[in-house]
Amino acid sequence: MKFRLRIWKQASGDAAGAFSDYEVDGISPETSFLEMIDTLNERLTERGEEAVAFESDCREGICGMCSMVINGQPHGPLPGTTTCQLYMRHFDDGQPITIEPWRSGAFPVLRDLMVDRSAFDRILESGGYVTVHSGPKPEPNANPIDPEVAEESLDAACCIGCGACVAACPNGAAMLFTAAKVSHLGLLPQGQPERWERVQNMVEQMEEEGFGSCRNYAECEAACPKEISIKFIGRLNRDYLRALREPIDRHGPMDSQ
Amino acid sequence: MKRLLLLYRSIIGKKVIAAVTGAVMMGFLILHVAGNLKAFLPDAAPGVPDIDVYASFLRTMGEPLLPYTTLLWSVRIVLIASLLLHVTCVLQLARRNQRARPVRYREVRHVESTAPARWMLYSGSLLLAFLVIHLLQFTTGTIDAARFVPSGVYGNLYRAFHEWGYVAMYVGATVLLGLHLYHGAWSLFQSLGLDNPDRNRGLRQLAMVVALGLSLSFASVPVAFSLGALGPPPAESPKLALR
Amino acid sequence: MNLDDRVPEAPIEHMWSTHKEHLRLVGPRTRPHYRVIVVGTGLAGASAAASMAAMGYHVECFCFQDSPRRAHSIAAQGGINAAKDYRNDGDSVHRLFYDTQKGGDYRSREANVWRLAELSASIIDQAVAQGVPFAREYGGLLANRSFGGVLVERTFYCRGETGQQLLLGACSALAQQIHDGNVKMHTRTELLDVVIVDGRARGIVVRDLVTGEIRSHAAEAVVLATGGYSNVYYLSTNAKGCNVTATWRAHKRGAGFANPCYNQIHPTCIPVSSEHQAKLTLMSESLRNDGRIWVPRNEGETRSPGEIPEQDRYYYLEERYPRFGNLVPRDVASRNAKNVCDDGLGVGPSRLGVYLDFRDAISDHGHEVIGARYENLFAMYERITGESPWKTPMRIYPAPHYTMGGLWVDYNLMTTLPGLFAVGEANFSDHGANRLGASSMMQCLADGYFIIPITIGDYLSRHPYGDIDTSHAAFADAEREARGRIERLLAIDGSTTVESLHRELGRLMWDHCGIARSEDGLREALARIPELRDRFWNDLRIVGGAAGINQSLEHAGRLADFLEFAELMCRDALQRDESCGCHFREEHQTEEGEALRDDVNFSHVTVWEHTGENVEPKMHEEPLSFEALPLAQRNYKT
């Protein structure tokens, strides 16, 4: 198979970027999308040209590292799939393919297709945890959890933090990510004591990072490789409103040591 | 108060405010169109169109407990406040959203979002412009002042909707309204966190019914006038007293 | 080389508690003065960093990924073992100890394995308290499933995403500590060297992968949680970034490397399908619970699997191992798959594959039950191969997956280099010559949550804090060396890409130091690796410079270390003139093709000491004793 690629190239965060056109041929349909770019990169290196910088690590759809907008869709045309799990048999021979990085003010481009997603980490750090130290803990079966609840929590917890939701959202909102993280813990009994504080802090951090606002387009849900439902955004909104009814600043910053 | 301020400051809060104010305005529109449809009723008394009676009632309702037009103005104040909040919040968010994506994609393929959802800002802005014209025309009578008869609602409608330009504008506005509500009426439930997968289909359908229902009902009056289905106002209509 | 294992004198069931009672501690007010560096944020690194920071130590944490939660632990699918005995099927700490020791073919240190089994239950408690949504039964209690190599159900799981959920749990604890300022997190930062001052590990040299800056960090102790080295095979189930650099650099600075030849080839991976393939994908071992493994009985079978009648199907694991059937340990399953393919019975275009068939499971249990268990795995398989396991059997083949070898550590998890600790897959400690399914995460978390936070205090309490910083000459020297290495790499300006050289190394290692090894093969590999290394240093081509992001340069640095390490691996495989667990020497097998151990000569850990560039490394032995569990021949047949 042969493909005409139009890829965003940008030397560094503060350099100006532009699209470059490439052609790769001799690609078998069993090649994954990233292997196709690996092949391109090898050929570029052999010719002494700079390779296309892109991120990937696990290449089995779980680390959330890969981040490409392929022909206008984050992670490409297949629903519920990361870029690394996309295979060239899903494309037509000779098809032009445009590849762009995630576009978001909160995810500045570092180089070519690599962006800085540390904003997500800061959202997590602001409250995406249950305060527990390592050490002896109560017997878990003393606190049964309805399997439906555990499953729903896992539906949210399976977020891989790739940022496709932000990339797909016409407003560049990070609501699906934040909602998934808030709901994962908010659904479980372990997450209850810090539930209201968590949602307030995480939403506040999300705003500080400069993400856009939700207009309920549901593009995030469509782009999410883990198919996380926007019902969790509704849940986030509900929890956030409920949190505003809680006493403000119930306790100061907690000493986690 | 502090919490209301928190609500106003946050982007989720702003969406909630937009949702609540949108719901208030939507509720008003339902009452409004119920009033409009009175144009189709036979005269309340010889020479007195039913809709004129209703218009007069709007001013006098609340009497004698409250002074003339007090209740009407209260409602108007709520609506004006809602509109201002709705527009302010939405514009603030829109500006934020623009900053959230400083570089646009070269190619975008939408999958899940509906066109009406993506056009909310445009439909909303046009509706706002229409609202100004509408108020100048039928509430203050500033437009076409020569022919405007205060409280002669039926007559004013009859005259306006025999001009195709007005008919087109009003029908156009109802289409915009339908599009705006098709997304808005569902979206407000999601923003308020009242949506869930079990209700989702129902809420989508409800939004469809509200949007279509309001659109068609609003459009019916100008269309009926322009097609001649609604006759001229009574020639010598005894004017309802206007205080 | 001092190989004092520091195992306390006590009956095995009281060892850990006795040991803890005698360890020296650092008081809570003093802990913030002690700086601890943690490299790697997988299950072991994240849990260690979070636990130590919560105790008060000043932790500096490093990962090469853009976020700690992307470390490759996230890809562990199947589950985590714990001796909870919730199923009432006779499980106990002793049985988990026994299974692990036997699974590892009696090549691990008993004391460590017992402690692992003992701590296993606490890991589940800890994870549940963090909000890990483990699978539940209808009554709301924790659910279990069975896993290869054992006869009890003790594996806890979150669908096929157990590793992800456990890592998110550990990373959430880490996130809190970062937020509170107790951990300084350095993402996109790769370790290039370990800095030694007065014979103790005192810091690291790193490269900022975004700016290209080389800088140092000083500390009172360094913990390596940098995972395994399966990527020496190029094609493995590891993430693309997984590398041996940290442990290899530590080794070259004086840490003993133990059992490098022990590496596990996972039996259930998707076969290679294209020449450009960059990575192999693992399908959870839990699939063997319901799937039946077979190949056609006749060589040259051309019918599609659905058309092959029962009598022409060779369910080789069920026939050869009636008691364990499809649930034999990983090494046995992998080797048998290789055998049948070598016999020409393999399936798929490359003939390097066997069927994993769910036809009978679906007809016995129904679509719904099987779907609940494996839906996401089936979907993943279909996405990759374009074939649906609902309709046609999966095709699987073994792939390098996990490395039991690693830095030698004592009972405190400290390497032979004082102040340098190794946790998780990076150390050699608990799995012997073969790791049982669902026990890697158990080991990582036992190390990180419960062992290192306590044992590191014993070391730190014996040393002052804050006595040196990065202005010490040793840091400048190490930085200079690191820069020099990068400059050398960039100066080669040859014509071969890193990727192709790595692929070549991988093929060489797979052929000669893979599922089965022989003296001739290993000798050939030992002859060819230096040639390949020469080509690397003379004909490599890297485009771009040292400043800024340069992914080829990163890869080249890692490959340079793999090229040195591969030699040690083959050397170790050659000297271990026996078969044990995953290390299968063709010369040593039973008549039925099972691994034949040589307990008289080889019941020890081989520890290698680096003695200089281009000098043969020195070999040491840590003898293993078998007091709690007497040596026995592994038998999964009856």
Coordinates of N, CA, C and O in Angstrom, one line a residue, chain A residues 26 28 30-31 35 38-39 42 45-46 48-50 53-55 57-60 62-65 80-81 85 87 89 110-111 114-115 117 120-121 124-125 128-135 137-141 143-145 147 150-151 153-155 157-161 184-185 188 190 256-257, chain C residues 51 53-54 56 65-67 69-70 72 74-75 77 84 86 125-126 128-131 133 136-142 158-159 161 164-165 168 172 175-180 182 188 237 239-241 273-274 276-279 380 383-386 449-450 497 499-500 503 541 543-544 549 551:
Chain A
G26 N 5.0 0.6 -0.1 CA 5.5 -0.7 0.4 C 5.0 -1.1 1.8 O 5.7 -1.8 2.5
S28 N 2.4 -2.9 4.2 CA 1.4 -4.0 4.2 C 0.2 -3.6 5.0 O 0.3 -2.8 5.9
E30 N -1.2 -5.1 7.2 CA -1.1 -5.6 8.6 C -0.2 -4.7 9.4 O 0.0 -4.9 10.6
T31 N 0.3 -3.6 8.8 CA 1.1 -2.7 9.5 C 0.3 -1.8 10.3 O -0.8 -1.3 9.9
E35 N 3.6 2.0 13.1 CA 4.6 1.3 12.4 C 4.8 1.9 11.0 O 5.9 2.0 10.5
D38 N 6.9 4.7 11.7 CA 8.2 4.2 12.0 C 9.0 4.0 10.7 O 10.1 4.4 10.5
T39 N 8.3 3.4 9.8 CA 8.9 3.1 8.5 C 9.3 4.4 7.8 O 10.4 4.5 7.2
E42 N 12.3 5.8 9.4 CA 13.6 5.1 9.1 C 14.1 5.5 7.7 O 15.3 5.8 7.5
T45 N 15.5 9.0 8.0 CA 16.8 9.0 8.6 C 17.9 8.5 7.6 O 18.9 9.1 7.5
E46 N 17.5 7.5 6.8 CA 18.5 7.0 5.8 C 18.8 8.1 4.8 O 19.9 8.2 4.3
G48 N 18.9 11.2 5.6 CA 19.5 12.3 6.4 C 18.5 13.4 6.7 O 18.9 14.5 7.1
E49 N 17.2 13.1 6.6 CA 16.2 14.1 7.0 C 15.7 13.8 8.4 O 15.8 12.7 8.9
E50 N 15.3 14.9 9.1 CA 14.8 14.7 10.5 C 13.5 13.8 10.5 O 12.6 14.0 9.7
A53 N 8.7 13.5 15.0 CA 8.6 13.2 16.4 C 7.2 12.9 16.8 O 6.3 13.7 16.4
F54 N 6.9 11.8 17.4 CA 5.6 11.5 17.8 C 5.7 10.7 19.1 O 6.8 10.1 19.4
E55 N 4.7 10.6 19.9 CA 4.7 9.8 21.1 C 4.0 8.5 21.0 O 3.0 8.4 20.4
D57 N 4.2 4.5 23.5 CA 5.0 3.7 24.3 C 4.5 2.3 24.4 O 5.1 1.4 23.8
C58 N 3.4 2.0 25.0 CA 2.9 0.6 25.1 C 2.5 0.0 23.8 O 2.7 -1.2 23.6
R59 N 2.0 0.8 22.9 CA 1.5 0.3 21.6 C 0.5 -0.8 21.8 O 0.4 -1.7 20.9
E60 N -0.3 -0.8 22.8 CA -1.4 -1.7 22.9 C -2.6 -1.0 23.5 O -3.5 -1.6 24.1
I62 N -3.1 1.3 26.0 CA -3.4 1.5 27.4 C -2.6 2.6 28.1 O -3.1 3.2 29.0
C63 N -1.4 3.0 27.5 CA -0.6 4.0 28.2 C -1.1 5.4 27.9 O -0.8 6.3 28.7
G64 N -1.8 5.6 26.8 CA -2.4 6.9 26.5 C -1.4 7.9 26.0 O -1.6 9.0 26.0
M65 N -0.3 7.3 25.5 CA 0.8 8.2 25.0 C 0.5 8.7 23.6 O 0.8 9.9 23.3
G80 N -13.4 3.9 19.6 CA -12.9 3.1 20.7 C -11.5 2.6 20.4 O -11.2 1.5 20.8
T81 N -10.7 3.3 19.7 CA -9.3 2.8 19.3 C -8.3 3.9 19.5 O -8.6 5.1 19.1
Q85 N -3.4 1.3 17.9 CA -4.2 0.1 17.6 C -4.9 0.2 16.2 O -5.7 -0.6 15.8
Y87 N -4.8 0.1 12.2 CA -4.0 -0.7 11.2 C -4.3 -0.1 9.9 O -5.3 0.5 9.6
R89 N -4.9 -1.5 7.3 CA -6.0 -2.1 6.5 C -7.3 -1.2 6.7 O -8.3 -1.5 5.9
L110 N 5.3 20.5 21.7 CA 6.7 20.4 22.1 C 7.6 20.3 20.8 O 8.6 20.9 20.7
R111 N 7.1 19.4 20.0 CA 7.8 19.1 18.7 C 6.9 18.3 17.8 O 6.3 17.3 18.3
M114 N 4.2 15.9 19.1 CA 4.2 15.8 20.6 C 3.7 17.0 21.3 O 4.1 18.1 21.0
V115 N 2.8 16.8 22.3 CA 2.3 17.9 23.0 C 2.6 17.7 24.5 O 2.8 16.6 24.9
R117 N 1.1 17.4 28.0 CA -0.2 17.1 28.6 C -0.1 17.2 30.1 O -0.9 16.6 30.8
F120 N -3.0 17.7 32.6 CA -3.8 16.6 33.2 C -3.3 16.1 34.5 O -4.0 15.8 35.4
D121 N -1.9 16.1 34.6 CA -1.3 15.6 35.8 C -1.7 16.6 37.0 O -2.0 16.2 38.1
L124 N -5.0 15.9 38.3 CA -5.0 14.8 39.2 C -4.4 15.1 40.5 O -5.0 14.7 41.6
E125 N -3.3 15.9 40.5 CA -2.7 16.2 41.7 C -3.6 17.1 42.6 O -3.4 17.0 43.8
G128 N -7.3 14.0 42.7 CA -7.6 12.7 42.1 C -7.1 11.6 42.9 O -6.5 10.7 42.4
Y129 N -7.3 11.6 44.2 CA -6.8 10.5 45.1 C -7.7 10.4 46.3 O -8.5 11.2 46.6
V130 N -7.5 9.2 47.0 CA -8.1 9.1 48.3 C -6.9 9.1 49.3 O -5.9 8.5 49.0
T131 N -7.0 9.9 50.3 CA -5.9 10.1 51.2 C -5.7 8.8 52.0 O -6.5 8.5 53.0
V132 N -4.8 8.0 51.6 CA -4.4 6.8 52.5 C -2.9 6.6 52.4 O -2.3 6.8 51.4
H133 N -2.4 6.3 53.5 CA -0.9 6.0 53.6 C -0.7 4.5 53.4 O -1.7 3.7 53.5
S134 N 0.5 4.1 53.1 CA 0.8 2.7 53.0 C 0.8 2.1 54.3 O 1.4 2.7 55.3
G135 N 0.3 0.9 54.5 CA 0.3 0.3 55.8 C -1.0 -0.6 55.9 O -1.7 -0.7 55.0
K137 N -4.5 -2.0 56.4 CA -5.8 -1.4 56.0 C -6.9 -2.3 56.5 O -6.6 -3.5 56.7
P138 N -8.1 -1.8 56.6 CA -9.2 -2.7 57.0 C -9.4 -3.8 56.0 O -9.1 -3.6 54.8
E139 N -10.0 -4.9 56.4 CA -10.3 -6.0 55.5 C -11.4 -5.5 54.5 O -12.4 -5.0 54.8
P140 N -11.0 -5.6 53.2 CA -11.9 -5.0 52.2 C -13.2 -5.6 52.1 O -14.2 -4.9 51.8
N141 N -13.4 -6.9 52.4 CA -14.7 -7.5 52.3 C -15.6 -7.1 53.5 O -16.8 -7.5 53.5
N143 N -16.5 -4.2 53.7 CA -17.3 -3.1 53.1 C -17.7 -3.5 51.7 O -17.0 -3.2 50.7
P144 N -18.8 -4.3 51.5 CA -19.1 -4.8 50.2 C -19.5 -3.6 49.3 O -20.0 -2.6 49.7
I145 N -19.2 -3.8 48.0 CA -19.5 -2.8 47.0 C -20.4 -3.5 45.9 O -20.0 -4.5 45.4
P147 N -21.6 -4.8 42.7 CA -20.8 -5.0 41.5 C -21.1 -4.0 40.4 O -20.2 -3.6 39.7
A150 N -19.2 -1.0 41.2 CA -17.7 -1.2 40.9 C -17.5 -1.1 39.4 O -16.5 -0.5 39.0
E151 N -18.4 -1.7 38.7 CA -18.3 -1.7 37.2 C -18.4 -0.3 36.7 O -17.6 0.1 35.8
S153 N -17.8 2.4 38.2 CA -16.6 3.2 38.6 C -15.4 2.8 37.7 O -14.7 3.7 37.2
L154 N -15.3 1.5 37.3 CA -14.3 1.1 36.4 C -14.5 1.7 35.0 O -13.5 2.0 34.3
D155 N -15.8 1.8 34.6 CA -16.1 2.5 33.3 C -15.4 3.8 33.2 O -15.0 4.3 32.2
A157 N -12.9 4.8 35.5 CA -11.5 4.7 35.8 C -10.6 4.2 34.7 O -9.4 4.3 34.8
C158 N -11.2 3.6 33.7 CA -10.4 3.1 32.6 C -9.8 4.2 31.7 O -9.1 3.9 30.7
C159 N -10.1 5.4 32.0 CA -9.6 6.6 31.2 C -8.0 6.4 31.2 O -7.4 6.2 32.2
I160 N -7.5 6.6 30.0 CA -6.0 6.4 29.9 C -5.3 7.8 29.8 O -4.1 7.9 29.6
G161 N -6.1 8.9 30.0 CA -5.5 10.2 30.0 C -4.8 10.6 28.8 O -3.7 11.3 28.8
H184 N -14.8 8.2 39.0 CA -14.1 6.9 39.5 C -14.2 6.8 41.0 O -14.6 5.9 41.6
L185 N -13.7 7.9 41.6 CA -13.6 7.8 43.1 C -14.9 8.2 43.7 O -15.3 7.7 44.8
L188 N -17.3 5.3 44.5 CA -16.9 4.2 45.5 C -17.0 4.7 46.9 O -16.8 5.9 47.2
Q190 N -14.9 4.4 49.2 CA -13.6 4.9 49.6 C -13.5 6.4 49.3 O -12.7 7.1 49.9
S256 N -0.4 15.6 54.4 CA -0.6 14.3 53.9 C 0.5 13.4 54.4 O 0.7 12.2 54.0
Q257 N 1.4 13.9 55.3 CA 2.5 13.1 55.7 C 2.2 12.3 57.0 O 1.7 12.9 57.9
Chain C
S51 N 5.0 6.1 49.1 CA 5.0 5.6 50.5 C 6.1 6.3 51.3 O 5.9 6.8 52.4
A53 N 7.5 9.2 50.6 CA 7.2 10.7 50.8 C 6.2 10.9 51.9 O 6.3 11.8 52.7
A54 N 5.2 10.0 51.9 CA 4.2 10.1 53.0 C 4.8 9.9 54.4 O 4.3 10.5 55.3
G56 N 7.7 11.0 55.1 CA 8.4 12.2 55.4 C 9.7 12.4 54.6 O 10.3 13.5 54.6
Q65 N 8.6 9.0 30.7 CA 7.3 9.3 30.0 C 6.9 10.7 30.4 O 7.5 11.3 31.2
D66 N 5.8 11.1 29.7 CA 5.4 12.5 30.0 C 4.5 12.6 31.3 O 4.2 13.6 31.7
S67 N 4.2 11.4 31.8 CA 3.4 11.4 33.0 C 3.8 10.1 33.8 O 3.9 9.1 33.2
R69 N 1.9 8.1 35.3 CA 1.0 7.1 35.2 C 1.0 6.3 33.8 O 0.2 5.5 33.5
R70 N 2.0 6.6 33.0 CA 2.1 5.9 31.7 C 3.1 4.8 31.8 O 3.3 4.1 30.8
H72 N 5.0 1.2 32.1 CA 4.4 0.0 31.4 C 3.7 -0.9 32.4 O 3.0 -1.8 31.9
I74 N 1.2 -0.3 33.5 CA -0.2 0.0 33.2 C -0.8 -1.0 32.2 O -2.0 -1.2 32.1
A75 N 0.1 -1.7 31.5 CA -0.4 -2.7 30.5 C -0.6 -4.1 31.1 O -1.1 -5.0 30.4
Q77 N -2.5 -7.0 32.4 CA -3.9 -7.2 32.1 C -4.6 -8.0 33.2 O -5.5 -7.6 33.8
K84 N -5.5 -14.7 50.1 CA -6.6 -14.3 51.0 C -7.5 -15.6 51.3 O -8.3 -15.5 52.3
Y86 N -10.2 -16.4 50.0 CA -11.7 -16.1 49.9 C -12.5 -17.2 49.4 O -13.7 -17.3 49.6
D125 N -5.7 -5.1 50.3 CA -6.3 -4.1 51.3 C -5.9 -2.7 50.9 O -6.8 -1.8 50.9
Q126 N -4.6 -2.5 50.6 CA -4.1 -1.2 50.3 C -4.8 -0.6 49.1 O -5.3 0.5 49.0
V128 N -7.6 -1.5 47.6 CA -9.1 -1.3 47.8 C -9.2 0.1 48.5 O -10.1 0.9 48.1
A129 N -8.4 0.3 49.5 CA -8.5 1.6 50.3 C -8.3 2.8 49.4 O -8.8 3.9 49.6
Q130 N -7.4 2.6 48.4 CA -7.1 3.7 47.4 C -8.2 3.9 46.4 O -8.2 4.9 45.7
G131 N -9.2 3.0 46.3 CA -10.2 3.2 45.4 C -10.0 2.4 44.1 O -10.4 2.8 43.0
P133 N -11.1 -0.2 41.7 CA -12.4 -0.9 41.6 C -12.2 -2.4 41.1 O -12.5 -2.7 40.0
R136 N -16.2 -7.5 41.6 CA -17.0 -7.9 42.8 C -18.0 -9.0 42.4 O -18.4 -9.1 41.2
E137 N -18.3 -9.8 43.4 CA -19.4 -10.8 43.2 C -20.7 -10.1 43.4 O -20.8 -8.9 43.9
Y138 N -21.8 -10.8 43.2 CA -23.1 -10.2 43.3 C -23.4 -9.6 44.7 O -24.0 -8.6 44.9
G139 N -22.8 -10.3 45.7 CA -23.0 -9.8 47.1 C -22.1 -8.7 47.4 O -22.1 -8.2 48.6
G140 N -21.3 -8.2 46.5 CA -20.4 -7.1 46.8 C -19.1 -7.4 47.3 O -18.3 -6.5 47.6
L141 N -18.8 -8.7 47.4 CA -17.4 -9.1 47.9 C -16.5 -9.3 46.7 O -16.9 -9.4 45.6
L142 N -15.2 -9.2 47.1 CA -14.2 -9.3 46.0 C -14.3 -10.6 45.2 O -14.4 -11.7 45.9
C158 N -9.4 -6.4 37.7 CA -10.3 -5.4 37.2 C -10.5 -5.6 35.7 O -9.6 -5.1 35.0
R159 N -11.4 -6.3 35.3 CA -11.6 -6.8 33.9 C -10.2 -7.2 33.4 O -9.5 -7.9 34.0
E161 N -7.9 -4.9 32.9 CA -7.1 -3.7 33.1 C -6.6 -3.6 34.5 O -6.5 -2.5 35.1
Q164 N -3.5 -1.3 35.0 CA -3.9 0.1 34.9 C -4.5 0.6 36.2 O -4.1 1.6 36.7
Q165 N -5.4 -0.2 36.7 CA -6.1 0.3 37.9 C -5.1 0.4 39.1 O -5.2 1.3 39.9
L168 N -2.9 3.3 38.5 CA -3.6 4.6 38.8 C -3.7 4.8 40.3 O -3.6 5.9 40.8
S172 N -2.1 7.8 42.1 CA -2.9 8.8 42.8 C -2.3 9.1 44.1 O -2.2 10.3 44.5
A175 N 0.5 11.3 43.2 CA 0.0 12.7 42.8 C -0.2 13.5 44.1 O 0.1 14.7 44.1
Q176 N -0.8 12.9 45.1 CA -1.1 13.7 46.3 C 0.2 14.2 46.9 O 0.3 15.3 47.4
Q177 N 1.2 13.3 46.9 CA 2.5 13.7 47.5 C 3.2 14.8 46.6 O 3.9 15.7 47.2
I178 N 3.0 14.7 45.3 CA 3.6 15.8 44.5 C 2.9 17.1 44.8 O 3.5 18.1 45.0
H179 N 1.5 17.0 44.9 CA 0.8 18.2 45.2 C 1.2 18.8 46.5 O 1.3 20.0 46.7
D180 N 1.5 18.0 47.5 CA 1.8 18.5 48.8 C 3.3 18.9 48.9 O 3.8 19.2 50.0
N182 N 5.9 16.9 48.8 CA 6.8 15.9 49.4 C 7.6 15.2 48.3 O 8.6 14.6 48.6
R188 N 9.6 13.2 31.7 CA 10.4 13.3 30.4 C 11.9 13.5 30.8 O 12.6 14.4 30.3
T237 N 6.6 -7.8 24.5 CA 5.4 -7.2 24.9 C 5.6 -5.9 25.7 O 4.7 -5.3 26.1
A239 N 6.7 -2.0 26.5 CA 6.5 -0.8 25.8 C 7.8 -0.4 25.1 O 8.9 -0.9 25.4
K240 N 7.6 0.4 24.0 CA 8.8 0.8 23.2 C 9.9 1.4 24.0 O 11.1 1.3 23.7
G241 N 9.5 2.1 25.0 CA 10.6 2.8 25.8 C 11.3 2.0 26.8 O 12.3 2.5 27.4
S273 N 3.0 -10.3 12.4 CA 2.3 -10.4 11.1 C 2.9 -9.5 10.0 O 2.6 -9.7 8.8
S274 N 3.8 -8.6 10.4 CA 4.4 -7.8 9.3 C 5.9 -7.6 9.6 O 6.3 -7.6 10.7
H276 N 7.4 -4.9 9.4 CA 7.7 -3.6 10.0 C 7.2 -3.6 11.5 O 7.2 -2.6 12.2
Q277 N 6.8 -4.8 11.9 CA 6.3 -4.9 13.3 C 7.2 -4.3 14.3 O 8.4 -4.7 14.4
A278 N 6.7 -3.5 15.2 CA 7.6 -2.8 16.2 C 7.3 -3.3 17.6 O 8.0 -3.0 18.5
K279 N 6.3 -4.2 17.7 CA 6.0 -4.6 19.1 C 5.0 -5.7 19.1 O 4.3 -5.9 18.1
M380 N -10.0 -6.4 21.5 CA -8.6 -6.0 21.2 C -8.0 -6.9 20.2 O -7.4 -6.4 19.2
R383 N -9.4 -6.0 16.8 CA -8.9 -4.7 16.3 C -7.6 -4.9 15.7 O -7.3 -4.3 14.6
I384 N -6.7 -5.7 16.3 CA -5.4 -5.9 15.8 C -5.3 -6.8 14.6 O -4.6 -6.5 13.6
T385 N -6.1 -7.9 14.7 CA -5.9 -8.9 13.6 C -7.0 -8.9 12.5 O -6.8 -9.4 11.5
G386 N -8.1 -8.2 12.9 CA -9.2 -8.2 11.9 C -10.0 -9.5 12.0 O -10.9 -9.7 11.1
Y449 N 5.2 -0.6 48.5 CA 4.4 -0.1 49.6 C 4.9 -0.6 50.9 O 4.8 0.2 51.9
F450 N 5.4 -1.8 51.0 CA 5.7 -2.4 52.3 C 7.1 -2.6 52.7 O 7.4 -2.7 53.9
T497 N 20.2 2.8 10.6 CA 19.3 3.4 11.6 C 19.3 2.6 12.9 O 19.6 1.4 12.9
E499 N 16.8 1.7 14.6 CA 15.7 0.8 14.6 C 16.2 -0.5 13.9 O 16.0 -1.6 14.4
S500 N 16.9 -0.4 12.8 CA 17.3 -1.6 12.1 C 18.4 -2.4 12.9 O 18.4 -3.6 12.9
R503 N 16.6 -4.2 15.6 CA 15.9 -5.3 15.1 C 16.8 -6.5 14.9 O 16.5 -7.7 15.2
R541 N 23.5 6.0 12.2 CA 23.1 7.3 11.7 C 22.0 7.9 12.6 O 20.9 7.3 12.7
V543 N 20.0 11.5 13.0 CA 19.8 12.9 12.4 C 19.4 13.8 13.6 O 18.7 13.4 14.5
G544 N 19.9 15.0 13.6 CA 19.5 15.9 14.7 C 20.6 16.0 15.7 O 21.6 15.3 15.6
I549 N 14.4 17.8 21.6 CA 13.9 16.5 21.5 C 14.5 15.8 20.4 O 14.5 16.2 19.2
Q551 N 14.4 11.8 19.4 CA 14.0 10.4 19.8 C 15.0 9.4 19.3 O 15.1 8.4 19.9

